Coordinates of C-alpha atoms in Angstrom, one line a residue:
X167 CA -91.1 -11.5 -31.6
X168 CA -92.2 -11.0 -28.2
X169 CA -95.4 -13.1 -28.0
X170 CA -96.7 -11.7 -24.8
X171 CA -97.1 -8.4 -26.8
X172 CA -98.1 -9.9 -30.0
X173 CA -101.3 -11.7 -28.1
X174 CA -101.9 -8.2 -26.2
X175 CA -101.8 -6.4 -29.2
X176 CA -104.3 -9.0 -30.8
X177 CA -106.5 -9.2 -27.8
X178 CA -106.9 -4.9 -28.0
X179 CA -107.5 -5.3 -31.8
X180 CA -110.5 -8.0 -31.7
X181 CA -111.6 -5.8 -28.2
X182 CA -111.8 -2.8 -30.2
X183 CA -113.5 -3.8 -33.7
X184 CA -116.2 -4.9 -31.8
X185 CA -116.4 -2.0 -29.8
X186 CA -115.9 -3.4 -26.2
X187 CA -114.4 -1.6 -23.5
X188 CA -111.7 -3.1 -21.2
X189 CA -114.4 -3.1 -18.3
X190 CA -116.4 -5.3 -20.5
X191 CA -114.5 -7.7 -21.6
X192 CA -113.2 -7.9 -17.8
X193 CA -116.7 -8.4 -16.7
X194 CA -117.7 -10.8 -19.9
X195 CA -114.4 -13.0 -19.0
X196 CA -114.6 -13.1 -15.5
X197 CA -110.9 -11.3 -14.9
X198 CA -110.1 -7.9 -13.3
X199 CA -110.0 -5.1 -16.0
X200 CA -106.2 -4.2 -14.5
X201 CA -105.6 -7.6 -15.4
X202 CA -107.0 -7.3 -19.2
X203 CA -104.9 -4.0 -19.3
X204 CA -101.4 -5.8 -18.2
X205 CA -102.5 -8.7 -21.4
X206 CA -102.9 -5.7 -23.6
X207 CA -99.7 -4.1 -22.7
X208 CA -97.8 -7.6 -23.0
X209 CA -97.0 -7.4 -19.2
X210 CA -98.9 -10.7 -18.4
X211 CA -98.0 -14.4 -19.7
X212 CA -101.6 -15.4 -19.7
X213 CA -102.5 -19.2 -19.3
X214 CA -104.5 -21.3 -22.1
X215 CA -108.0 -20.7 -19.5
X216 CA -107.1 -17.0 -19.7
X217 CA -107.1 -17.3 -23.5
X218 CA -110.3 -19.3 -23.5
X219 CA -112.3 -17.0 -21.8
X220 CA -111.2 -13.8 -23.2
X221 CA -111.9 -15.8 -26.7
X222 CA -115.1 -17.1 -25.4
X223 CA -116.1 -13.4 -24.1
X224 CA -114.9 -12.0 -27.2
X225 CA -116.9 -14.8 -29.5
X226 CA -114.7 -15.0 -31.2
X227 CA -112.5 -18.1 -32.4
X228 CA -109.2 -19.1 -31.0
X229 CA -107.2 -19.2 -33.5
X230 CA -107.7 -15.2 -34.3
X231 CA -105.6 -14.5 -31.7
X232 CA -102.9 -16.3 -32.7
X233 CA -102.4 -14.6 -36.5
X234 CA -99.8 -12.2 -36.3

């Protein structure tokens, strides 16, 4: 399992059941929306802060983003 891709593909899933853009979530976490598009694409090993906040801008708990 490659869990840069896992966590992208979880990331896009929460992102899109709440209806949020990429732009959004960017803006809501504080991180560049090329950068939220790399994390969605598994390109990007993202660090625990990164996590946080796109959790945090999400509202949504941690540990959904870690049930594959």
């Amino acid at each position: 399992m490659d869990i840069k891709l896992a966590y992208g593909e979880k990331v896009k899933a929460i992102r899109k059941s709440q209806n949020v853009s990429q732009e959004k979530l960017a803006e809501l976490a504080e991180l560049d929306r090329t950068y939220i598009s790399d994390i969605e694409n598994g390109k990007r090993n993202v660090s625990i802060e990164t996590v946080f906040k796109i959790a945090k801008a999400l509202n949504s708990p941690l540990i959904n983003f870690f049930e594959f």
